[in-house]
Amino acid sequence: MASVEITGLRKAFGAVEVIHGVDLNIEDGEFVALVGPSGCGKSTLLRIISGLEPATDGEIRIDGRVVNHMNPRERNIAMVFQNYALYPHMTVARNMGFNLKLSGLRRKEIDAKVAEVARLLELDKLLDRKPGQLSGGQRQRVAMGRAIVRDPAAFLFDEPLSNLDAKLRVQMRSEIKTLHQRVRTTSIYVTHDQIEAMTLADRVVILSGGNIEQVGRPIELYDRPRNLFVAGFIGTPSMNMIDATVVPSDTGPMAQLANGQVLRLGPDHRLQAGQAVVLGLRPEHLALGPGGASLPGRITLVEPTGAQTHVTFDMDGISMMAVLEGGLDLQAGSAIEVGIDPDRIHVFDKASGMRA
Ligand SMILES: Nc1ncnc2c1ncn2[C@@H]1O[C@H](COP(=O)(O)OP(=O)(O)O)[C@@H](O)[C@H]1O
Ligand SMILES: [Mg+2]
């Protein structure tokens, strides 16, 4: 186990720079998710950490030592890929011990190490089975067990669940989180799925276009996105974004929408009268009835999910989404009024995109 520190990291392919100076410190034992849209540089960053790809500039330290010049084996890092690549003709025990055998360890030592890790991962009853006789989750545990027996400094995962169907993906996600809680090996997990990042990680790093947009605990990113990119990226369905102008007021901040409607905002913003802003309203923070800042409109779409009802409505040309609790009997075409607590309205400066 080890810390991973990245300083001033840049990567160019030919003349094209794709990572523009990334700084990131990952603590020993931490689980960090790198998340961002396709092409933002997640896999490249991970490959540079692993040693599969050289950095153009900057430093990678593992456990305090600069590793830029080291090959992947010397860095002692375990990559976990989508496809677990277990040997089908070998038992669980032999699969788990395979790398140790290659490194020349004696049978007795291999057996002891495999038994110890198998107990940790609750695989001890399955050691004589072949991969074909295991469930998907058990196979994943064997693949991780095979890596753990080598005592890697860190685990790197590159979208290991993206080829699985939705149900198996959720099951495997829990499996990976449970494993990390047991073994506490430093883990860096790449995904484009913000739910996967939020549910798994101690801290989430949001990347876009080769830059870090924000680093934080999942709840910090949700409660206080530092810019419009993070605000739009975290949360499903995504935040409603409404253009507005700050209006003068003696009774606390207020903003006017394009339709003339004025909304009260929470007290903790740095705003000036006339400032162009974007208001961010999470669909799940809207509730039926006028309470707080009130938003009247006409329903265009009703999507029941069972526990909740997703309602799309039109507010004078602005399309809004509300996630309402319960299975509600609402009809497209009818009027609706929802409210939001002004303290839950996010405010961003329109020009800079930064939280105001
Ligand atoms: N070997 C390569 N040669 C040239 N460009 C590359 C190479 N690998 C990745 N890129 C480019 O670098 C950017 C980041 O890619 P990647 O790290 O794979 O993104 P992600 O994993 O976030 O989808 C993309 O624009 C991609 O086209
Ligand atoms: Mg990738």
GROMACS .gro file of C-alpha atoms and ligand atoms in nm:
model
  384
    1MET     CA    1   0.000   0.000   0.000
    2ALA     CA    2   0.122   0.346  -0.080
    3SER     CA    3   0.040   0.709  -0.146
    4VAL     CA    4   0.036   0.832  -0.506
    5GLU     CA    5   0.138   1.193  -0.577
    6ILE     CA    6   0.107   1.355  -0.917
    7THR     CA    7   0.269   1.695  -0.976
    8GLY     CA    8   0.250   1.919  -1.283
    9LEU     CA    9   0.163   1.627  -1.507
   10ARG     CA   10   0.141   1.698  -1.879
   11LYS     CA   11   0.094   1.462  -2.170
   12ALA     CA   12   0.116   1.538  -2.540
   13PHE     CA   13   0.067   1.295  -2.828
   14GLY     CA   14   0.276   1.457  -3.104
   15ALA     CA   15   0.184   1.824  -3.108
   16VAL     CA   16  -0.147   1.772  -2.927
   17GLU     CA   17  -0.145   1.817  -2.550
   18VAL     CA   18  -0.423   1.611  -2.388
   19ILE     CA   19  -0.334   1.653  -2.016
   20HIS     CA   20  -0.259   2.010  -1.917
   21GLY     CA   21  -0.084   2.013  -1.582
   22VAL     CA   22  -0.258   1.787  -1.331
   23ASP     CA   23  -0.176   1.797  -0.957
   24LEU     CA   24  -0.326   1.530  -0.735
   25ASN     CA   25  -0.232   1.370  -0.404
   26ILE     CA   26  -0.384   1.034  -0.321
   27GLU     CA   27  -0.336   0.912   0.033
   28ASP     CA   28  -0.229   0.567   0.138
   29GLY     CA   29  -0.539   0.346   0.148
   30GLU     CA   30  -0.765   0.596  -0.023
   31PHE     CA   31  -1.017   0.507  -0.297
   32VAL     CA   32  -1.019   0.782  -0.560
   33ALA     CA   33  -1.240   0.788  -0.869
   34LEU     CA   34  -1.140   0.976  -1.185
   35VAL     CA   35  -1.457   1.068  -1.369
   36GLY     CA   36  -1.531   1.273  -1.679
   37PRO     CA   37  -1.672   1.252  -2.030
   38SER     CA   38  -1.521   1.028  -2.296
   39GLY     CA   39  -1.189   1.162  -2.428
   40CYS     CA   40  -1.111   1.383  -2.126
   41GLY     CA   41  -0.788   1.196  -2.049
   42LYS     CA   42  -0.885   0.945  -1.778
   43SER     CA   43  -0.724   0.637  -1.934
   44THR     CA   44  -0.415   0.834  -2.035
   45LEU     CA   45  -0.370   0.955  -1.676
   46LEU     CA   46  -0.411   0.602  -1.544
   47ARG     CA   47  -0.167   0.458  -1.799
   48ILE     CA   48   0.092   0.720  -1.702
   49ILE     CA   49   0.053   0.628  -1.333
   50SER     CA   50   0.093   0.259  -1.417
   51GLY     CA   51   0.401   0.317  -1.632
   52LEU     CA   52   0.244   0.194  -1.958
   53GLU     CA   53   0.273   0.546  -2.103
   54PRO     CA   54   0.548   0.803  -2.036
   55ALA     CA   55   0.462   1.151  -1.905
   56THR     CA   56   0.564   1.447  -2.120
   57ASP     CA   57   0.628   1.658  -1.811
   58GLY     CA   58   0.571   1.640  -1.436
   59GLU     CA   59   0.636   1.386  -1.164
   60ILE     CA   60   0.470   1.070  -1.034
   61ARG     CA   61   0.564   0.955  -0.684
   62ILE     CA   62   0.455   0.627  -0.531
   63ASP     CA   63   0.514   0.598  -0.158
   64GLY     CA   64   0.728   0.911  -0.178
   65ARG     CA   65   0.961   0.780  -0.452
   66VAL     CA   66   0.973   0.927  -0.801
   67VAL     CA   67   0.876   0.645  -1.041
   68ASN     CA   68   0.882   0.823  -1.379
   69HIS     CA   69   1.179   0.615  -1.494
   70MET     CA   70   1.042   0.282  -1.363
   71ASN     CA   71   0.861   0.022  -1.574
   72PRO     CA   72   0.517  -0.109  -1.468
   73ARG     CA   73   0.657  -0.413  -1.286
   74GLU     CA   74   0.898  -0.201  -1.082
   75ARG     CA   75   0.614   0.029  -0.979
   76ASN     CA   76   0.437  -0.272  -0.829
   77ILE     CA   77   0.091  -0.161  -0.935
   78ALA     CA   78  -0.197  -0.392  -1.022
   79MET     CA   79  -0.418  -0.302  -1.318
   80VAL     CA   80  -0.770  -0.448  -1.307
   81PHE     CA   81  -0.925  -0.463  -1.652
   82GLN     CA   82  -1.279  -0.520  -1.776
   83ASN     CA   83  -1.205  -0.874  -1.864
   84TYR     CA   84  -1.078  -1.062  -1.561
   85ALA     CA   85  -0.868  -1.299  -1.772
   86LEU     CA   86  -0.879  -1.593  -1.532
   87TYR     CA   87  -0.735  -1.917  -1.667
   88PRO     CA   88  -1.042  -2.138  -1.725
   89HIS     CA   89  -0.860  -2.470  -1.682
   90MET     CA   90  -0.698  -2.372  -1.350
   91THR     CA   91  -0.862  -2.387  -1.008
   92VAL     CA   92  -0.924  -2.072  -0.806
   93ALA     CA   93  -0.619  -2.153  -0.592
   94ARG     CA   94  -0.391  -2.192  -0.893
   95ASN     CA   95  -0.529  -1.879  -1.060
   96MET     CA   96  -0.459  -1.682  -0.743
   97GLY     CA   97  -0.109  -1.821  -0.703
   98PHE     CA   98  -0.007  -1.794  -1.067
   99ASN     CA   99   0.186  -1.466  -1.045
  100LEU     CA  100   0.366  -1.580  -0.733
  101LYS     CA  101   0.474  -1.896  -0.912
  102LEU     CA  102   0.610  -1.688  -1.200
  103SER     CA  103   0.813  -1.484  -0.955
  104GLY     CA  104   0.974  -1.806  -0.829
  105LEU     CA  105   0.815  -1.839  -0.484
  106ARG     CA  106   0.808  -2.191  -0.337
  107ARG     CA  107   0.488  -2.399  -0.336
  108LYS     CA  108   0.450  -2.384   0.042
  109GLU     CA  109   0.480  -2.005   0.056
  110ILE     CA  110   0.240  -1.969  -0.235
  111ASP     CA  111  -0.018  -2.193  -0.066
  112ALA     CA  112   0.008  -1.998   0.259
  113LYS     CA  113  -0.028  -1.660   0.090
  114VAL     CA  114  -0.321  -1.779  -0.126
  115ALA     CA  115  -0.497  -1.926   0.180
  116GLU     CA  116  -0.455  -1.601   0.371
  117VAL     CA  117  -0.596  -1.384   0.090
  118ALA     CA  118  -0.873  -1.637   0.018
  119ARG     CA  119  -0.988  -1.609   0.381
  120LEU     CA  120  -0.984  -1.229   0.354
  121LEU     CA  121  -1.199  -1.238   0.039
  122GLU     CA  122  -1.421  -1.525   0.159
  123LEU     CA  123  -1.297  -1.745  -0.122
  124ASP     CA  124  -1.162  -2.019   0.106
  125LYS     CA  125  -1.453  -2.257   0.031
  126LEU     CA  126  -1.409  -2.209  -0.345
  127LEU     CA  127  -1.037  -2.276  -0.388
  128ASP     CA  128  -1.086  -2.605  -0.577
  129ARG     CA  129  -1.342  -2.473  -0.825
  130LYS     CA  130  -1.275  -2.365  -1.181
  131PRO     CA  131  -1.375  -2.012  -1.296
  132GLY     CA  132  -1.668  -2.158  -1.495
  133GLN     CA  133  -1.825  -2.277  -1.168
  134LEU     CA  134  -1.826  -1.928  -1.013
  135SER     CA  135  -2.068  -1.634  -1.027
  136GLY     CA  136  -1.956  -1.305  -1.182
  137GLY     CA  137  -1.895  -1.152  -0.841
  138GLN     CA  138  -1.688  -1.449  -0.726
  139ARG     CA  139  -1.480  -1.431  -1.044
  140GLN     CA  140  -1.413  -1.065  -0.977
  141ARG     CA  141  -1.299  -1.153  -0.626
  142VAL     CA  142  -1.060  -1.415  -0.764
  143ALA     CA  143  -0.916  -1.162  -1.010
  144MET     CA  144  -0.861  -0.915  -0.730
  145GLY     CA  145  -0.728  -1.189  -0.505
  146ARG     CA  146  -0.471  -1.276  -0.770
  147ALA     CA  147  -0.355  -0.914  -0.760
  148ILE     CA  148  -0.369  -0.884  -0.379
  149VAL     CA  149  -0.140  -1.184  -0.317
  150ARG     CA  150   0.139  -0.981  -0.481
  151ASP     CA  151   0.091  -0.698  -0.225
  152PRO     CA  152   0.063  -0.423  -0.486
  153ALA     CA  153   0.126  -0.061  -0.390
  154ALA     CA  154  -0.204   0.032  -0.556
  155PHE     CA  155  -0.490  -0.096  -0.768
  156LEU     CA  156  -0.576   0.084  -1.090
  157PHE     CA  157  -0.914   0.019  -1.249
  158ASP     CA  158  -1.011   0.138  -1.599
  159GLU     CA  159  -1.390   0.117  -1.640
  160PRO     CA  160  -1.398  -0.244  -1.520
  161LEU     CA  161  -1.778  -0.263  -1.515
  162SER     CA  162  -1.873  -0.082  -1.835
  163ASN     CA  163  -1.946  -0.398  -2.036
  164LEU     CA  164  -2.185  -0.548  -1.782
  165ASP     CA  165  -2.562  -0.522  -1.773
  166ALA     CA  166  -2.714  -0.275  -1.525
  167LYS     CA  167  -2.796  -0.526  -1.252
  168LEU     CA  168  -2.460  -0.701  -1.253
  169ARG     CA  169  -2.286  -0.364  -1.261
  170VAL     CA  170  -2.453  -0.256  -0.936
  171GLN     CA  171  -2.370  -0.591  -0.776
  172MET     CA  172  -2.003  -0.570  -0.881
  173ARG     CA  173  -1.983  -0.214  -0.761
  174SER     CA  174  -2.082  -0.324  -0.410
  175GLU     CA  175  -1.836  -0.610  -0.437
  176ILE     CA  176  -1.546  -0.375  -0.521
  177LYS     CA  177  -1.637  -0.136  -0.240
  178THR     CA  178  -1.661  -0.419   0.012
  179LEU     CA  179  -1.323  -0.552  -0.102
  180HIS     CA  180  -1.164  -0.212  -0.057
  181GLN     CA  181  -1.309  -0.181   0.293
  182ARG     CA  182  -1.140  -0.511   0.378
  183VAL     CA  183  -0.799  -0.472   0.217
  184ARG     CA  184  -0.762  -0.091   0.211
  185THR     CA  185  -0.524  -0.097  -0.083
  186THR     CA  186  -0.487   0.248  -0.243
  187SER     CA  187  -0.721   0.242  -0.543
  188ILE     CA  188  -0.761   0.467  -0.846
  189TYR     CA  189  -1.078   0.395  -1.039
  190VAL     CA  190  -1.158   0.542  -1.381
  191THR     CA  191  -1.518   0.568  -1.497
  192HIS     CA  192  -1.737   0.794  -1.711
  193ASP     CA  193  -2.032   0.709  -1.483
  194GLN     CA  194  -2.079   0.970  -1.212
  195ILE     CA  195  -2.300   0.740  -1.002
  196GLU     CA  196  -2.027   0.475  -1.000
  197ALA     CA  197  -1.770   0.739  -0.900
  198MET     CA  198  -1.990   0.887  -0.626
  199THR     CA  199  -2.094   0.554  -0.473
  200LEU     CA  200  -1.749   0.394  -0.470
  201ALA     CA  201  -1.496   0.661  -0.391
  202ASP     CA  202  -1.370   0.840  -0.080
  203ARG     CA  203  -1.286   1.128  -0.314
  204VAL     CA  204  -1.387   1.201  -0.670
  205VAL     CA  205  -1.172   1.384  -0.926
  206ILE     CA  206  -1.375   1.545  -1.204
  207LEU     CA  207  -1.184   1.585  -1.529
  208SER     CA  208  -1.276   1.762  -1.847
  209GLY     CA  209  -1.058   1.829  -2.149
  210GLY     CA  210  -0.739   1.726  -1.969
  211ASN     CA  211  -0.794   1.953  -1.666
  212ILE     CA  212  -0.918   1.886  -1.314
  213GLU     CA  213  -1.245   2.071  -1.258
  214GLN     CA  214  -1.288   1.978  -0.892
  215VAL     CA  215  -1.167   1.726  -0.634
  216GLY     CA  216  -1.382   1.644  -0.334
  217ARG     CA  217  -1.579   1.398  -0.130
  218PRO     CA  218  -1.894   1.293  -0.320
  219ILE     CA  219  -2.125   1.498  -0.099
  220GLU     CA  220  -1.908   1.811  -0.138
  221LEU     CA  221  -1.933   1.788  -0.516
  222TYR     CA  222  -2.308   1.748  -0.494
  223ASP     CA  223  -2.363   2.025  -0.236
  224ARG     CA  224  -2.107   2.277  -0.358
  225PRO     CA  225  -2.009   2.228  -0.723
  226ARG     CA  226  -1.745   2.492  -0.787
  227ASN     CA  227  -1.845   2.561  -1.148
  228LEU     CA  228  -2.114   2.495  -1.407
  229PHE     CA  229  -1.935   2.191  -1.550
  230VAL     CA  230  -1.936   2.006  -1.217
  231ALA     CA  231  -2.290   2.124  -1.143
  232GLY     CA  232  -2.416   1.975  -1.469
  233PHE     CA  233  -2.209   1.659  -1.444
  234ILE     CA  234  -2.298   1.546  -1.090
  235GLY     CA  235  -2.660   1.446  -1.021
  236THR     CA  236  -2.923   1.252  -1.217
  237PRO     CA  237  -3.137   1.378  -1.373
  238SER     CA  238  -2.904   1.674  -1.415
  239MET     CA  239  -2.955   2.012  -1.257
  240ASN     CA  240  -3.196   2.260  -1.418
  241MET     CA  241  -2.992   2.562  -1.534
  242ILE     CA  242  -3.175   2.892  -1.575
  243ASP     CA  243  -3.032   3.224  -1.697
  244ALA     CA  244  -3.116   3.515  -1.467
  245THR     CA  245  -3.008   3.867  -1.372
  246VAL     CA  246  -2.940   3.982  -1.017
  247VAL     CA  247  -3.186   4.258  -0.921
  248PRO     CA  248  -3.138   4.525  -0.652
  249SER     CA  249  -3.311   4.434  -0.326
  250ASP     CA  250  -3.300   4.551   0.036
  251THR     CA  251  -3.421   4.219   0.170
  252GLY     CA  252  -3.148   3.981   0.045
  253PRO     CA  253  -3.039   3.854  -0.296
  254MET     CA  254  -3.300   3.820  -0.571
  255ALA     CA  255  -3.272   3.725  -0.940
  256GLN     CA  256  -3.504   3.783  -1.232
  257LEU     CA  257  -3.566   3.516  -1.497
  258ALA     CA  258  -3.620   3.582  -1.870
  259ASN     CA  259  -3.999   3.561  -1.818
  260GLY     CA  260  -3.988   3.847  -1.565
  261GLN     CA  261  -4.038   3.624  -1.264
  262VAL     CA  262  -3.826   3.712  -0.959
  263LEU     CA  263  -3.679   3.441  -0.734
  264ARG     CA  264  -3.538   3.487  -0.385
  265LEU     CA  265  -3.190   3.336  -0.338
  266GLY     CA  266  -3.006   3.220  -0.026
  267PRO     CA  267  -2.792   3.474   0.164
  268ASP     CA  268  -2.446   3.325   0.099
  269HIS     CA  269  -2.360   3.452  -0.248
  270ARG     CA  270  -2.127   3.725  -0.371
  271LEU     CA  271  -2.351   3.909  -0.618
  272GLN     CA  272  -2.391   4.254  -0.772
  273ALA     CA  273  -2.707   4.413  -0.909
  274GLY     CA  274  -2.721   4.361  -1.286
  275GLN     CA  275  -2.487   4.059  -1.279
  276ALA     CA  276  -2.574   3.786  -1.531
  277VAL     CA  277  -2.600   3.455  -1.345
  278VAL     CA  278  -2.708   3.096  -1.404
  279LEU     CA  279  -2.932   2.946  -1.136
  280GLY     CA  280  -2.895   2.574  -1.073
  281LEU     CA  281  -3.197   2.389  -0.934
  282ARG     CA  282  -3.170   2.017  -0.868
  283PRO     CA  283  -3.484   1.832  -0.987
  284GLU     CA  284  -3.504   1.643  -0.655
  285HIS     CA  285  -3.512   1.973  -0.461
  286LEU     CA  286  -3.832   2.086  -0.629
  287ALA     CA  287  -4.152   1.995  -0.443
  288LEU     CA  288  -4.520   2.030  -0.529
  289GLY     CA  289  -4.685   2.346  -0.399
  290PRO     CA  290  -4.571   2.707  -0.384
  291GLY     CA  291  -4.338   2.695  -0.072
  292GLY     CA  292  -4.010   2.892  -0.092
  293ALA     CA  293  -3.924   3.026  -0.436
  294SER     CA  294  -4.222   2.936  -0.652
  295LEU     CA  295  -4.212   2.807  -1.012
  296PRO     CA  296  -4.541   2.775  -1.203
  297GLY     CA  297  -4.560   2.598  -1.539
  298ARG     CA  298  -4.740   2.352  -1.764
  299ILE     CA  299  -4.661   1.979  -1.764
  300THR     CA  300  -4.519   1.841  -2.090
  301LEU     CA  301  -4.413   1.490  -1.980
  302VAL     CA  302  -4.478   1.257  -1.684
  303GLU     CA  303  -4.241   0.963  -1.622
  304PRO     CA  304  -4.325   0.745  -1.320
  305THR     CA  305  -4.036   0.537  -1.181
  306GLY     CA  306  -4.239   0.386  -0.896
  307ALA     CA  307  -4.094   0.552  -0.587
  308GLN     CA  308  -4.079   0.888  -0.767
  309THR     CA  309  -4.239   1.073  -1.053
  310HIS     CA  310  -4.025   1.264  -1.302
  311VAL     CA  311  -4.217   1.562  -1.433
  312THR     CA  312  -4.100   1.782  -1.721
  313PHE     CA  313  -4.277   2.115  -1.737
  314ASP     CA  314  -4.257   2.432  -1.940
  315MET     CA  315  -4.214   2.765  -1.766
  316ASP     CA  316  -4.268   3.032  -2.036
  317GLY     CA  317  -4.032   2.858  -2.279
  318ILE     CA  318  -3.788   2.732  -2.012
  319SER     CA  319  -3.795   2.351  -1.988
  320MET     CA  320  -3.772   2.227  -1.629
  321MET     CA  321  -3.753   1.884  -1.468
  322ALA     CA  322  -3.881   1.795  -1.121
  323VAL     CA  323  -3.833   1.464  -0.940
  324LEU     CA  324  -4.131   1.439  -0.705
  325GLU     CA  325  -4.171   1.184  -0.426
  326GLY     CA  326  -4.431   0.912  -0.474
  327GLY     CA  327  -4.639   0.788  -0.766
  328LEU     CA  328  -4.842   1.097  -0.851
  329ASP     CA  329  -5.148   1.119  -1.074
  330LEU     CA  330  -5.031   1.405  -1.301
  331GLN     CA  331  -5.126   1.466  -1.664
  332ALA     CA  332  -4.935   1.624  -1.952
  333GLY     CA  333  -5.106   1.951  -2.047
  334SER     CA  334  -5.219   2.047  -1.696
  335ALA     CA  335  -5.081   2.330  -1.485
  336ILE     CA  336  -4.827   2.265  -1.209
  337GLU     CA  337  -4.660   2.474  -0.942
  338VAL     CA  338  -4.345   2.362  -0.765
  339GLY     CA  339  -4.136   2.537  -0.502
  340ILE     CA  340  -3.774   2.526  -0.386
  341ASP     CA  341  -3.601   2.637  -0.068
  342PRO     CA  342  -3.395   2.946  -0.171
  343ASP     CA  343  -3.094   2.804   0.020
  344ARG     CA  344  -3.091   2.512  -0.225
  345ILE     CA  345  -3.061   2.731  -0.534
  346HIS     CA  346  -2.704   2.720  -0.672
  347VAL     CA  347  -2.582   3.046  -0.826
  348PHE     CA  348  -2.305   3.072  -1.087
  349ASP     CA  349  -2.155   3.377  -1.254
  350LYS     CA  350  -2.257   3.345  -1.619
  351ALA     CA  351  -1.937   3.497  -1.761
  352SER     CA  352  -1.686   3.285  -1.565
  353GLY     CA  353  -1.904   2.980  -1.497
  354MET     CA  354  -1.781   2.983  -1.137
  355ARG     CA  355  -1.995   2.944  -0.824
  356ALA     CA  356  -2.100   3.290  -0.700
  357LIG     N1  357  -0.200   0.683  -2.833
  357LIG     C1  358  -0.263   0.799  -2.860
  357LIG     N2  359  -0.226   0.877  -2.965
  357LIG     C2  360  -0.289   0.994  -2.990
  357LIG     N3  361  -0.390   1.044  -2.917
  357LIG     C3  362  -0.433   0.972  -2.812
  357LIG     C4  363  -0.372   0.846  -2.777
  357LIG     N4  364  -0.435   0.796  -2.667
  357LIG     C5  365  -0.531   0.887  -2.635
  357LIG     N5  366  -0.529   0.992  -2.721
  357LIG     C6  367  -0.617   1.111  -2.716
  357LIG     O1  368  -0.605   1.166  -2.584
  357LIG     C7  369  -0.731   1.211  -2.538
  357LIG     C8  370  -0.765   1.141  -2.407
  357LIG     O2  371  -0.791   1.005  -2.432
  357LIG     P1  372  -0.826   0.900  -2.317
  357LIG     O3  373  -0.729   0.918  -2.206
  357LIG     O4  374  -0.836   0.766  -2.379
  357LIG     O5  375  -0.970   0.952  -2.271
  357LIG     P2  376  -1.078   0.881  -2.176
  357LIG     O6  377  -1.018   0.759  -2.117
  357LIG     O7  378  -1.112   0.987  -2.076
  357LIG     O8  379  -1.197   0.853  -2.264
  357LIG     C9  380  -0.830   1.185  -2.650
  357LIG     O9  381  -0.844   1.303  -2.723
  357LIG    C10  382  -0.763   1.076  -2.730
  357LIG    O10  383  -0.803   1.083  -2.865
  358MG      MG  384  -1.079   0.558  -2.129
   0.00000   0.00000   0.00000
